[in-house]
Coordinates of N, CA, C and O in Angstrom, one line a residue:
X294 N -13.7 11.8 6.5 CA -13.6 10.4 6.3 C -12.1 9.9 6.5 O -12.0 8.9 7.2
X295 N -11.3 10.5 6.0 CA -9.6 10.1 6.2 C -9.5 10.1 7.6 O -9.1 9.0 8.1
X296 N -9.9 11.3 8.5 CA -9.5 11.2 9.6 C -10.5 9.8 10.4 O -10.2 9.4 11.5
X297 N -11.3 9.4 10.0 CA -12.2 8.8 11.0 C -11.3 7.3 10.7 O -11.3 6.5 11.6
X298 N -10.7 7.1 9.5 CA -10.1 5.9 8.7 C -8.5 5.8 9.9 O -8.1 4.8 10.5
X299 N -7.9 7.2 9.8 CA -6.6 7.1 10.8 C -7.4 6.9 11.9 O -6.6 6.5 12.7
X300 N -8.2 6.9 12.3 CA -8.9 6.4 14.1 C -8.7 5.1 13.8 O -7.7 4.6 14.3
X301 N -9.3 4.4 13.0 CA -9.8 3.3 13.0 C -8.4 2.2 13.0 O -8.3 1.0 13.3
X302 N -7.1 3.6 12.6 CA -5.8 2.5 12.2 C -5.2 2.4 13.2 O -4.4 1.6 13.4
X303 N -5.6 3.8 14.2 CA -4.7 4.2 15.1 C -5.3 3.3 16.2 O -4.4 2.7 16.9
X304 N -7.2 2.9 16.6 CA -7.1 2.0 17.5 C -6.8 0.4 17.6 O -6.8 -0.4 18.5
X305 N -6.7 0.3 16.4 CA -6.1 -1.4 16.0 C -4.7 -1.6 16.5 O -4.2 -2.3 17.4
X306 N -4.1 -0.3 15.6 CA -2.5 -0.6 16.0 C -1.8 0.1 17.2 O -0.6 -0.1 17.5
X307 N -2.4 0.6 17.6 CA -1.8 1.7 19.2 C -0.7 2.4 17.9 O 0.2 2.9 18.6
X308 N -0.5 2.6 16.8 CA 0.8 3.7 16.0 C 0.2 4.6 16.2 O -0.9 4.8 15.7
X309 N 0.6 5.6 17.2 CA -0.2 7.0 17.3 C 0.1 8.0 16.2 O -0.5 9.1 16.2
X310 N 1.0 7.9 15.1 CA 0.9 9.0 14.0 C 1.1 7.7 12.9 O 1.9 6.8 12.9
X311 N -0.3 8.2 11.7 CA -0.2 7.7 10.5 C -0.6 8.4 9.5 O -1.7 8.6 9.1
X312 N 1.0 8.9 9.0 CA 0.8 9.7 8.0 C 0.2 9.2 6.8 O 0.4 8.0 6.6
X313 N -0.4 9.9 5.8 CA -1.4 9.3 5.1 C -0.5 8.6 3.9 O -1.0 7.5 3.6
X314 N 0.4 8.8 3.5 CA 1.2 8.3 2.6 C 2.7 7.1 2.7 O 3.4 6.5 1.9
X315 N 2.6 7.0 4.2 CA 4.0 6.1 4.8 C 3.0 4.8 4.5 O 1.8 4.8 4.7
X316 N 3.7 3.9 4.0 CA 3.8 2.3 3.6 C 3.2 1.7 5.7 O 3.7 2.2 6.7
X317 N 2.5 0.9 5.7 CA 2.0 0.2 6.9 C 3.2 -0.2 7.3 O 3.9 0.2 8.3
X318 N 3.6 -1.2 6.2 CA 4.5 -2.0 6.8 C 5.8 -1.1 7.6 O 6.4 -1.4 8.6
X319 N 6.0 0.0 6.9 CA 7.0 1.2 7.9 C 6.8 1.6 9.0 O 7.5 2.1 9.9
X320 N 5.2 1.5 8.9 CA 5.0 1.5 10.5 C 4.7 0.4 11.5 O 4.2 0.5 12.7
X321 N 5.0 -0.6 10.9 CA 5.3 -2.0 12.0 C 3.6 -2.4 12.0 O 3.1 -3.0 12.9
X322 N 3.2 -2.1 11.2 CA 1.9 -3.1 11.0 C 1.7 -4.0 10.2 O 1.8 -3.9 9.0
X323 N 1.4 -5.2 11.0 CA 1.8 -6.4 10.4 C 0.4 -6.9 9.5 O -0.5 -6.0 9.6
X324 N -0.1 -8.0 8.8 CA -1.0 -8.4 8.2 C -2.2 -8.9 9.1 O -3.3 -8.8 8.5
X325 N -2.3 -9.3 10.3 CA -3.0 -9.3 11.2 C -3.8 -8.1 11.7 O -5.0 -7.9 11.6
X326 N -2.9 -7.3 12.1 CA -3.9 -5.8 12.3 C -4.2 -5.5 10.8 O -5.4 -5.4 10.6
X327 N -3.5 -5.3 9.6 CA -4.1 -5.3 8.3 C -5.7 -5.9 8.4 O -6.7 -5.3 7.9
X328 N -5.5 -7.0 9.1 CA -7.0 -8.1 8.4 C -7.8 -7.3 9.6 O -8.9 -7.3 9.2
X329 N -7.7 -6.7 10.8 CA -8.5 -6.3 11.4 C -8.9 -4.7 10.9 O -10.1 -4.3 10.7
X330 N -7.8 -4.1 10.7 CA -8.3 -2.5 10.3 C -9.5 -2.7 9.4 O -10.5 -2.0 9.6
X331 N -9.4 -3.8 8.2 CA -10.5 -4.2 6.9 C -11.4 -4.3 7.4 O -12.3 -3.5 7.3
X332 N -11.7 -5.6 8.1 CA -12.8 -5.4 8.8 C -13.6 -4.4 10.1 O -14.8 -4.6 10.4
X333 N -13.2 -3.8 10.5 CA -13.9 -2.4 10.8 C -14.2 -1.5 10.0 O -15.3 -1.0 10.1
X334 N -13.3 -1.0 9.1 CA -14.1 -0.4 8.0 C -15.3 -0.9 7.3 O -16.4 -0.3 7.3
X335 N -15.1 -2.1 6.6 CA -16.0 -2.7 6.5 C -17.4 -2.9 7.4 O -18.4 -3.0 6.7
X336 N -17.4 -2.9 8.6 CA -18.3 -2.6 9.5 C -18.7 -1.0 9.7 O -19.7 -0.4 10.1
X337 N -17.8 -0.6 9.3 CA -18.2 0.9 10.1 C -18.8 1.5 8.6 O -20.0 1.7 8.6
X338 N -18.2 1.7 7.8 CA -18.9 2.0 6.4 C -19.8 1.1 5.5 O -20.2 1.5 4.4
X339 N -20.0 -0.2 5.9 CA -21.0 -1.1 5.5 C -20.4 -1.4 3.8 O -21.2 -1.8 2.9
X340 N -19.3 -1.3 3.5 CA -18.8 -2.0 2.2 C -18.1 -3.6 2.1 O -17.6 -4.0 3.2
X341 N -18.1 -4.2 1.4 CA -16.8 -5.1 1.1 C -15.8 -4.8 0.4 O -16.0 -4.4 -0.7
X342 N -14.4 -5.1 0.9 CA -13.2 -5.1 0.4 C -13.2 -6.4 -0.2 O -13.8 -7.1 0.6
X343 N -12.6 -7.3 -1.5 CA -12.4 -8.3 -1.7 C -10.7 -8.6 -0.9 O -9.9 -7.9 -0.3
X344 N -11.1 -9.9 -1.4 CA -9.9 -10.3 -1.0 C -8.3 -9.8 -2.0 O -7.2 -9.4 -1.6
X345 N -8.8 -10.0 -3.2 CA -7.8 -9.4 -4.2 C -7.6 -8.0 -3.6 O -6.5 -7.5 -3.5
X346 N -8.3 -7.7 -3.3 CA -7.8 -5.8 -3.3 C -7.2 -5.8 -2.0 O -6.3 -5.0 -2.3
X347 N -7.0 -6.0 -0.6 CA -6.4 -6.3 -0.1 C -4.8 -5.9 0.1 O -4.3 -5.3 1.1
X348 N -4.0 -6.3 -1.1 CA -2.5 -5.8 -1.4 C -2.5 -4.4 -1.6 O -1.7 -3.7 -1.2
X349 N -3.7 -3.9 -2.6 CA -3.6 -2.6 -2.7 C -3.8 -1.7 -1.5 O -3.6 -0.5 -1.5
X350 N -4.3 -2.3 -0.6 CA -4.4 -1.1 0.8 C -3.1 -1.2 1.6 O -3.1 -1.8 2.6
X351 N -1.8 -0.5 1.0 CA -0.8 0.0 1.7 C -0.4 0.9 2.7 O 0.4 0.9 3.6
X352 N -1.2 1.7 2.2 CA -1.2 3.1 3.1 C -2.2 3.5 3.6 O -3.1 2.8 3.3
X353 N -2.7 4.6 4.5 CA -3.7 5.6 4.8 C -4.4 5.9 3.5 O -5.6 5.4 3.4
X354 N -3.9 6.6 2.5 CA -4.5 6.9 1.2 C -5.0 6.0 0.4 O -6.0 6.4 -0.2
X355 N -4.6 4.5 0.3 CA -4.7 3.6 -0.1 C -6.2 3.0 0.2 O -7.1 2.7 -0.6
X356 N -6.0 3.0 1.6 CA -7.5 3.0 2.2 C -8.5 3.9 2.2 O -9.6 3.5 2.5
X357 N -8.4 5.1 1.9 CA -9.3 6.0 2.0 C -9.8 6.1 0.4 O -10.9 6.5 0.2
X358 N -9.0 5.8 -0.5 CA -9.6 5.6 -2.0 C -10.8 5.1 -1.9 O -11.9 5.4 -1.9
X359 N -10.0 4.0 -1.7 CA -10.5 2.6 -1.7 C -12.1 2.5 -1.6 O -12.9 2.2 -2.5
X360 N -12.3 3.0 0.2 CA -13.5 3.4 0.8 C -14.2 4.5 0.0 O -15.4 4.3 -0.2
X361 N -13.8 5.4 -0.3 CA -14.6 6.4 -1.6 C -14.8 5.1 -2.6 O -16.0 4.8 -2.6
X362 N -14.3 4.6 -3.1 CA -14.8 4.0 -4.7 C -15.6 3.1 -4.3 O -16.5 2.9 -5.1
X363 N -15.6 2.3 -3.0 CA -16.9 1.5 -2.8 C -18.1 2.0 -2.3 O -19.1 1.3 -2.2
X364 N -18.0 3.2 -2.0 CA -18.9 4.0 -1.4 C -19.5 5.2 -3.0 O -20.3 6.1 -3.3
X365 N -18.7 4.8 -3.5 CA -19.6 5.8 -4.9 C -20.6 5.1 -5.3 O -21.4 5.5 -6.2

């Protein structure tokens, strides 16, 4: 699942390495590809993210929680 989540980040943002723990914003991803990475996940794993939770997806890890706790 992590790795299929780094596809999903890597084809939004062309960042070819996203380490699971580096902050987005360190890697030059701005809140636009943010709002797109969400919505593919959300398509691809059929969950909702709210809008509040949103800030908490900082990282690779952040998102892949995330995606586990809506998927439990």
């Amino acid at each position: 699942l992590k790795e299929e989540l780094r596809q999903i980040i890597i084809e939004v943002t062309e960042v070819e390495e996203i380490p699971e723990d580096t902050p987005f914003a360190d890697l030059g991803i701005d809140s636009m590809m943010a709002i797109e990475i969400v919505a593919d996940v959300e398509k691809n794993y059929d969950v909702t993210i709210e809008e509040e939770e949103l800030a908490e997806l900082i990282h690779l890890k952040a998102v892949y929680d995330k995606v586990v706790e809506k998927l439990a």
